Short mmCIF file of C-alpha atoms in Angstrom, two decimals:
data_model
loop_
_atom_site.label_atom_id
_atom_site.label_comp_id
_atom_site.label_asym_id
_atom_site.label_seq_id
_atom_site.Cartn_x
_atom_site.Cartn_y
_atom_site.Cartn_z
CA UNK A 1 3.29 2.09 10.09
CA UNK A 2 1.82 1.69 13.06
CA UNK A 3 1.26 -1.61 13.24
CA UNK A 4 2.89 -4.00 16.66
CA UNK A 5 5.94 -6.26 15.71
CA UNK A 6 5.11 -8.51 18.13
CA UNK A 7 4.50 -11.29 15.53
CA UNK A 8 8.01 -10.94 14.33
CA UNK A 9 10.36 -13.17 15.70
CA UNK A 10 13.88 -12.32 17.40
CA UNK A 11 15.85 -14.52 15.76
CA UNK A 12 15.98 -17.06 13.08
CA UNK A 13 18.38 -19.64 12.07
CA UNK A 14 19.45 -21.59 9.28
CA UNK A 15 21.68 -24.77 9.76
CA UNK A 16 23.65 -23.59 12.59
CA UNK A 17 23.73 -20.80 12.14
CA UNK A 18 22.22 -17.45 14.30
CA UNK A 19 20.90 -14.70 12.56
CA UNK A 20 19.39 -11.82 14.77
CA UNK A 21 16.45 -10.39 13.42
CA UNK A 22 16.50 -6.47 13.27
CA UNK A 23 13.07 -4.92 13.19
CA UNK A 24 12.40 -1.66 10.82
CA UNK A 25 8.97 -1.14 9.69
CA UNK A 26 7.33 -3.66 10.60
CA UNK A 27 9.66 -5.95 8.81
CA UNK A 28 12.51 -7.84 9.53
CA UNK A 29 16.53 -6.88 7.87
CA UNK A 30 19.50 -9.39 8.61
CA UNK A 31 22.96 -8.28 9.52
CA UNK A 32 25.75 -8.19 6.53
CA UNK A 33 28.15 -9.94 7.99
CA UNK A 34 25.52 -12.65 9.54
CA UNK A 35 23.66 -13.17 5.92
CA UNK A 36 27.87 -13.47 4.85
CA UNK A 37 28.16 -16.95 7.58
CA UNK A 38 24.82 -18.60 6.78
CA UNK A 39 26.62 -18.50 2.89
CA UNK A 40 29.53 -20.57 4.23
CA UNK A 41 31.74 -17.32 3.25
CA UNK A 42 34.86 -17.68 5.55
CA UNK A 43 35.07 -14.00 5.40
CA UNK A 44 31.32 -13.24 5.96
CA UNK A 45 31.97 -9.37 5.83
CA UNK A 46 33.68 -8.70 3.53
CA UNK A 47 32.77 -11.23 1.10
CA UNK A 48 28.91 -10.12 1.61
CA UNK A 49 30.16 -6.12 0.87
CA UNK A 50 31.75 -6.80 -1.82
CA UNK A 51 29.18 -8.96 -3.20
CA UNK A 52 26.62 -6.22 -2.63
CA UNK A 53 29.24 -3.55 -4.11
CA UNK A 54 29.20 -5.33 -7.39
CA UNK A 55 25.22 -5.74 -7.81
CA UNK A 56 24.39 -2.86 -5.86
CA UNK A 57 22.18 -1.01 -8.99
CA UNK A 58 19.76 -4.27 -8.39
CA UNK A 59 18.84 -3.63 -5.08
CA UNK A 60 16.80 -0.79 -3.80
CA UNK A 61 15.91 0.97 -0.49
CA UNK A 62 13.39 -1.88 0.46
CA UNK A 63 15.77 -4.29 -0.28
CA UNK A 64 19.29 -2.67 2.05
CA UNK A 65 20.21 0.17 3.72
CA UNK A 66 22.84 1.79 6.73
CA UNK A 67 21.53 1.69 9.74
CA UNK A 68 22.68 2.59 13.44
CA UNK A 69 22.81 -0.75 15.84
CA UNK A 70 24.68 -1.61 18.88
CA UNK A 71 27.63 -3.92 18.61
CA UNK A 72 30.45 -5.42 20.69
CA UNK A 73 32.24 -1.59 19.62
CA UNK A 74 29.53 0.30 20.42
CA UNK A 75 26.93 2.34 18.39
CA UNK A 76 28.21 1.94 14.67
CA UNK A 77 26.43 2.17 11.31
CA UNK A 78 25.84 -1.47 9.95
CA UNK A 79 23.99 -2.52 6.71
CA UNK A 80 21.26 -4.56 6.83
CA UNK A 81 19.16 -6.30 4.10
CA UNK A 82 15.54 -7.26 4.22
CA UNK A 83 14.54 -10.51 3.00
CA UNK A 84 14.39 -10.17 -0.55
CA UNK A 85 17.78 -8.28 -0.25
CA UNK A 86 18.62 -11.47 1.75
CA UNK A 87 17.33 -13.70 -1.39
CA UNK A 88 19.08 -11.62 -4.30
CA UNK A 89 22.38 -11.29 -2.15
CA UNK A 90 21.84 -15.28 -2.44
CA UNK A 91 20.88 -15.23 -6.09
CA UNK A 92 24.84 -13.25 -6.91
CA UNK A 93 26.15 -16.20 -4.27
CA UNK A 94 28.29 -18.77 -6.03
CA UNK A 95 29.05 -21.01 -2.85
CA UNK A 96 27.86 -24.49 -2.21
CA UNK A 97 25.17 -22.74 0.46
CA UNK A 98 23.67 -20.43 -1.28
CA UNK A 99 21.03 -22.55 -2.98
CA UNK A 100 19.67 -23.61 0.21
CA UNK A 101 19.94 -20.18 2.14
CA UNK A 102 17.62 -18.67 -1.19
CA UNK A 103 15.35 -21.51 -0.93
CA UNK A 104 15.40 -21.20 3.08
CA UNK A 105 14.91 -17.48 2.86
CA UNK A 106 11.74 -17.99 0.46
CA UNK A 107 9.96 -20.29 3.29
CA UNK A 108 10.33 -17.59 6.07
CA UNK A 109 9.19 -15.16 4.24
CA UNK A 110 6.24 -17.01 3.10
CA UNK A 111 5.49 -17.15 6.59
CA UNK A 112 6.29 -13.62 7.60
CA UNK A 113 2.81 -12.75 4.76
CA UNK A 114 0.56 -15.54 5.77
CA UNK A 115 0.90 -13.91 9.05
CA UNK A 116 0.51 -10.17 8.13
CA UNK A 117 -3.34 -10.23 7.72
CA UNK A 118 -3.98 -11.50 10.77
CA UNK A 119 -1.42 -9.01 12.84
CA UNK A 120 -0.56 -6.21 10.85
CA UNK A 121 -3.12 -3.05 10.41
CA UNK A 122 -2.04 -0.09 8.52
CA UNK A 123 -3.77 3.48 10.18
CA UNK A 124 -5.14 6.23 8.20
CA UNK A 125 -2.29 8.43 5.62
CA UNK A 126 -2.57 12.20 6.59
CA UNK A 127 -4.53 11.99 2.64
CA UNK A 128 -7.32 9.16 4.49
CA UNK A 129 -7.53 11.48 7.16
CA UNK A 130 -7.86 14.41 5.26
CA UNK A 131 -10.64 12.50 3.26
CA UNK A 132 -12.68 11.47 6.57
CA UNK A 133 -12.73 15.15 7.74
CA UNK A 134 -14.55 16.46 4.65
CA UNK A 135 -16.89 13.61 5.09
CA UNK A 136 -17.42 15.26 8.71
CA UNK A 137 -17.40 18.85 6.64
CA UNK A 138 -20.09 17.56 4.15
CA UNK A 139 -22.31 16.42 7.13
CA UNK A 140 -22.31 19.25 9.20
CA UNK A 141 -22.53 21.34 5.69
CA UNK A 142 -26.48 22.88 5.87
CA UNK A 143 -26.89 22.88 10.07
CA UNK A 144 -27.25 26.09 11.79
CA UNK A 145 -23.92 27.51 12.21
CA UNK A 146 -24.51 27.74 16.14
CA UNK A 147 -25.02 24.10 15.48
CA UNK A 148 -21.97 22.17 13.57
CA UNK A 149 -19.30 23.20 16.52
CA UNK A 150 -21.50 20.29 18.67
CA UNK A 151 -22.41 18.60 15.14
CA UNK A 152 -18.99 17.77 14.40
CA UNK A 153 -18.02 17.00 18.29
CA UNK A 154 -20.66 14.38 17.84
CA UNK A 155 -19.42 12.86 15.16
CA UNK A 156 -16.01 12.36 15.84
CA UNK A 157 -17.67 10.63 19.35
CA UNK A 158 -19.64 8.39 17.63
CA UNK A 159 -16.60 7.49 15.05
CA UNK A 160 -14.09 6.39 17.89
CA UNK A 161 -17.36 4.32 19.62
CA UNK A 162 -18.73 2.73 16.68
CA UNK A 163 -14.25 1.78 15.27
CA UNK A 164 -13.46 1.77 19.34
CA UNK A 165 -10.60 3.91 18.72
CA UNK A 166 -9.25 6.85 20.83
CA UNK A 167 -8.56 9.07 17.48
CA UNK A 168 -8.91 9.44 14.32
CA UNK A 169 -5.85 9.01 12.82
CA UNK A 170 -6.07 5.37 14.06
CA UNK A 171 -9.14 3.90 12.25
CA UNK A 172 -7.45 1.18 10.20
CA UNK A 173 -7.15 2.27 6.07
CA UNK A 174 -9.51 -1.08 4.89
CA UNK A 175 -12.15 0.74 7.23
CA UNK A 176 -12.21 4.51 5.47
CA UNK A 177 -14.63 3.65 3.04
CA UNK A 178 -17.14 2.42 6.07
CA UNK A 179 -16.29 5.39 7.81
CA UNK A 180 -17.04 7.71 5.77
CA UNK A 181 -20.99 5.94 4.36
CA UNK A 182 -21.34 5.75 8.23
CA UNK A 183 -20.66 9.29 8.70
CA UNK A 184 -22.76 10.79 5.48
CA UNK A 185 -25.46 8.88 6.95
CA UNK A 186 -25.59 9.68 10.58
CA UNK A 187 -28.98 10.67 12.00
CA UNK A 188 -27.77 13.47 14.45
CA UNK A 189 -30.08 14.29 17.34
CA UNK A 190 -32.77 13.25 15.07
CA UNK A 191 -31.91 15.71 12.47
CA UNK A 192 -32.12 13.09 9.72
CA UNK A 193 -28.68 13.01 7.31
CA UNK A 194 -29.25 14.43 4.06
CA UNK A 195 -29.63 11.61 1.95
CA UNK A 196 -33.58 11.88 1.08
CA UNK A 197 -33.05 11.54 -3.33
CA UNK A 198 -35.04 15.23 -4.05
CA UNK A 199 -33.25 16.71 -1.26
CA UNK A 200 -29.25 15.28 -2.46
CA UNK A 201 -26.92 17.47 -4.90
CA UNK A 202 -26.10 15.89 -8.54
CA UNK A 203 -22.43 16.25 -8.93
CA UNK A 204 -21.61 18.37 -12.15
CA UNK A 205 -19.72 17.82 -14.97
CA UNK A 206 -16.77 19.22 -13.24
CA UNK A 207 -16.87 16.63 -11.15
CA UNK A 208 -17.16 13.85 -13.01
CA UNK A 209 -14.56 14.94 -14.74
CA UNK A 210 -12.09 14.55 -12.34
CA UNK A 211 -13.18 11.63 -11.05
CA UNK A 212 -12.32 10.56 -14.53
CA UNK A 213 -9.51 11.67 -14.71
CA UNK A 214 -8.20 9.45 -11.42
CA UNK A 215 -10.11 6.42 -13.43
CA UNK A 216 -7.45 6.92 -16.12
CA UNK A 217 -4.81 7.04 -13.92
CA UNK A 218 -5.52 3.67 -12.25
CA UNK A 219 -6.43 2.17 -16.33
CA UNK A 220 -2.99 3.25 -18.04
CA UNK A 221 -1.09 1.38 -15.46
CA UNK A 222 -2.24 -1.79 -17.35
CA UNK A 223 -2.28 -3.08 -21.24
CA UNK A 224 -5.86 -3.69 -21.28
CA UNK A 225 -6.75 0.09 -19.92
CA UNK A 226 -10.35 0.18 -22.13
CA UNK A 227 -11.55 -2.72 -20.12
CA UNK A 228 -10.20 -2.07 -17.06
CA UNK A 229 -11.82 1.82 -16.86
CA UNK A 230 -15.29 0.11 -16.99
CA UNK A 231 -13.99 -2.29 -14.25
CA UNK A 232 -13.59 0.64 -11.76
CA UNK A 233 -17.22 2.40 -12.91
CA UNK A 234 -18.53 -1.27 -11.38
CA UNK A 235 -16.26 -1.86 -8.14
CA UNK A 236 -17.50 2.16 -7.40
CA UNK A 237 -20.75 1.03 -7.68
CA UNK A 238 -20.70 -2.14 -6.62
CA UNK A 239 -18.82 -0.92 -3.07
CA UNK A 240 -20.84 2.26 -2.58
CA UNK A 241 -24.20 0.02 -3.08
CA UNK A 242 -25.36 2.56 -5.82
CA UNK A 243 -26.09 0.75 -9.35
CA UNK A 244 -26.42 1.59 -12.40
CA UNK A 245 -28.10 3.96 -14.11
CA UNK A 246 -28.24 5.85 -11.12
CA UNK A 247 -26.70 9.36 -11.13
CA UNK A 248 -23.98 10.10 -8.82
CA UNK A 249 -24.18 12.48 -5.92
CA UNK A 250 -22.10 15.61 -4.07
CA UNK A 251 -22.64 13.45 -0.90
CA UNK A 252 -21.19 10.55 -2.31
CA UNK A 253 -17.71 11.91 -3.14
CA UNK A 254 -16.13 12.09 -0.21
CA UNK A 255 -17.14 7.55 -0.61
CA UNK A 256 -15.27 7.26 -3.80
CA UNK A 257 -12.56 9.28 -3.84
CA UNK A 258 -11.34 7.09 -1.19
CA UNK A 259 -11.90 3.79 -3.09
CA UNK A 260 -10.50 5.72 -6.16
CA UNK A 261 -6.97 6.26 -3.92
CA UNK A 262 -7.16 2.50 -2.80
CA UNK A 263 -7.04 1.60 -6.35
CA UNK A 264 -4.57 4.11 -7.30
CA UNK A 265 -2.54 3.08 -4.94
CA UNK A 266 -2.09 -0.82 -5.94
CA UNK A 267 -2.37 -0.15 -9.05
CA UNK A 268 0.55 2.00 -9.04
CA UNK A 269 2.53 -0.32 -7.08
CA UNK A 270 1.89 -3.13 -9.29
CA UNK A 271 3.03 -1.69 -12.46
CA UNK A 272 6.03 -0.93 -10.26
CA UNK A 273 6.13 -4.62 -10.04
CA UNK A 274 5.18 -5.86 -12.90
CA UNK A 275 7.76 -3.55 -14.26
CA UNK A 276 10.69 -4.43 -12.00
CA UNK A 277 9.92 -8.67 -13.26
CA UNK A 278 10.01 -7.92 -17.03
CA UNK A 279 13.68 -5.73 -16.81
CA UNK A 280 15.14 -8.95 -13.90
CA UNK A 281 13.52 -11.58 -16.79
CA UNK A 282 15.78 -9.86 -19.61
CA UNK A 283 18.49 -9.09 -17.25
CA UNK A 284 18.47 -13.25 -16.48
CA UNK A 285 18.39 -13.99 -20.11
CA UNK A 286 21.30 -11.74 -21.40
CA UNK A 287 23.12 -13.49 -19.08
CA UNK A 288 22.68 -16.84 -20.50
CA UNK A 289 20.75 -19.78 -20.47
CA UNK A 290 18.10 -19.73 -17.41
CA UNK A 291 18.28 -23.44 -15.56
CA UNK A 292 15.46 -25.24 -14.88
CA UNK A 293 16.02 -24.64 -10.86
CA UNK A 294 17.09 -20.82 -11.06
CA UNK A 295 13.17 -19.87 -13.22
CA UNK A 296 11.46 -21.60 -10.55
CA UNK A 297 13.01 -19.62 -7.52
CA UNK A 298 12.78 -17.06 -9.56
CA UNK A 299 9.16 -17.72 -9.77
CA UNK A 300 8.63 -18.27 -6.86
CA UNK A 301 10.70 -15.06 -5.31
CA UNK A 302 7.60 -13.04 -7.52
CA UNK A 303 4.92 -15.01 -5.46
CA UNK A 304 6.34 -14.20 -2.57
CA UNK A 305 6.75 -10.30 -3.33
CA UNK A 306 2.79 -10.33 -4.90
CA UNK A 307 2.23 -11.74 -1.33
CA UNK A 308 3.56 -9.00 0.64
CA UNK A 309 2.09 -6.53 -1.93
CA UNK A 310 -1.71 -7.67 -1.23
CA UNK A 311 -0.54 -8.12 2.54
CA UNK A 312 -0.53 -4.51 3.46
CA UNK A 313 -1.75 -1.57 1.64
CA UNK A 314 0.46 0.72 -0.12
CA UNK A 315 0.85 4.56 -0.19
CA UNK A 316 -0.10 7.40 -2.47
CA UNK A 317 3.66 10.01 -3.80
CA UNK A 318 2.09 13.34 -3.05
CA UNK A 319 1.71 14.54 -6.65
CA UNK A 320 -1.20 11.49 -7.05
CA UNK A 321 -2.92 12.54 -4.02
CA UNK A 322 -3.16 15.96 -5.38
CA UNK A 323 -5.31 14.39 -8.70
CA UNK A 324 -7.55 13.03 -5.83
CA UNK A 325 -8.19 16.27 -4.02
CA UNK A 326 -9.95 17.22 -7.20
CA UNK A 327 -12.65 14.97 -7.01
CA UNK A 328 -13.56 15.70 -2.96
CA UNK A 329 -12.79 19.77 -2.67
CA UNK A 330 -15.31 20.98 -5.41
CA UNK A 331 -13.43 24.85 -5.86
CA UNK A 332 -10.17 23.30 -7.47
CA UNK A 333 -10.29 24.71 -10.93
CA UNK A 334 -9.79 21.58 -13.81
CA UNK A 335 -7.00 21.65 -16.57
CA UNK A 336 -9.01 21.90 -19.78
CA UNK A 337 -7.16 19.28 -21.65
CA UNK A 338 -7.55 16.03 -18.48
CA UNK A 339 -7.17 12.45 -20.31
CA UNK A 340 -9.93 10.98 -18.89
CA UNK A 341 -12.40 7.42 -19.00
CA UNK A 342 -16.06 7.66 -19.11
CA UNK A 343 -18.11 5.01 -17.57
CA UNK A 344 -20.11 2.81 -20.57
CA UNK A 345 -23.95 3.60 -21.03
CA UNK A 346 -26.24 1.10 -19.32
#
């Protein structure tokens, strides 16, 4: 992540206890012994360490990690917790201050999430950089070989100027689709873009199968998968301003892949989120009756997680990026037994 961390505070204060903020991945992390002090333990480091060890299976690597930090005794390996991790510690703690600490953490988390859309900007992932490169290659396709080098240089220069970036790798992720559309419609020194209807190449059945495969992956993350698949098709047509029943064209494949990549990343993250909620609810029920206040705190924590999910765009694992490449790389052979979701007839 390349976003600035200047919006993150250097310290936080809970009822007179100062907690030094560790900045990692544009997030706030807290030291284990300072969390123990905030929770009111007489032996902060030992008590919170024991609390964590007894419930280690409940924590993910996004909640806690070991990092090297400067201390009074020199650089040492210290366990730190994210705000979500600190809140979970507060759920397990049984001190008098635990309840107030949990509420305080949620307030801090809410304030942090509200700042993210204005201050945090994620840049293109490697797979998204490749999608933009493929759009540039597609725009240069068909030009005389002696012109292609200058055409590519012109395209990249105009991208840098249009989006005010020094390198294309600095392009914000949310502007990828706009950048691809800009490239494909670009007029190169009087050479019109290849978007005249009679000159456009329609996608093949192989191309449609690749698209339908990714839509199937997105839709099956949710219970109402068939309805969700049709919603994805409508989303593609709306974002690309290509109403049904118009056929799809080859020059639209990079834009389609970019949109599907974003949807797939969010869908996979949302599925993990729902599964995590189900798992935690079951654990709470099995441990005994849920007090109303505990349930409300749990709901507030989940709302904060949703805010965090929507505040920054998740990335795709490599094995899913490979499926997206089938959309843009038409030379890749498809498997014959791929599951797919077709667009409803109009």
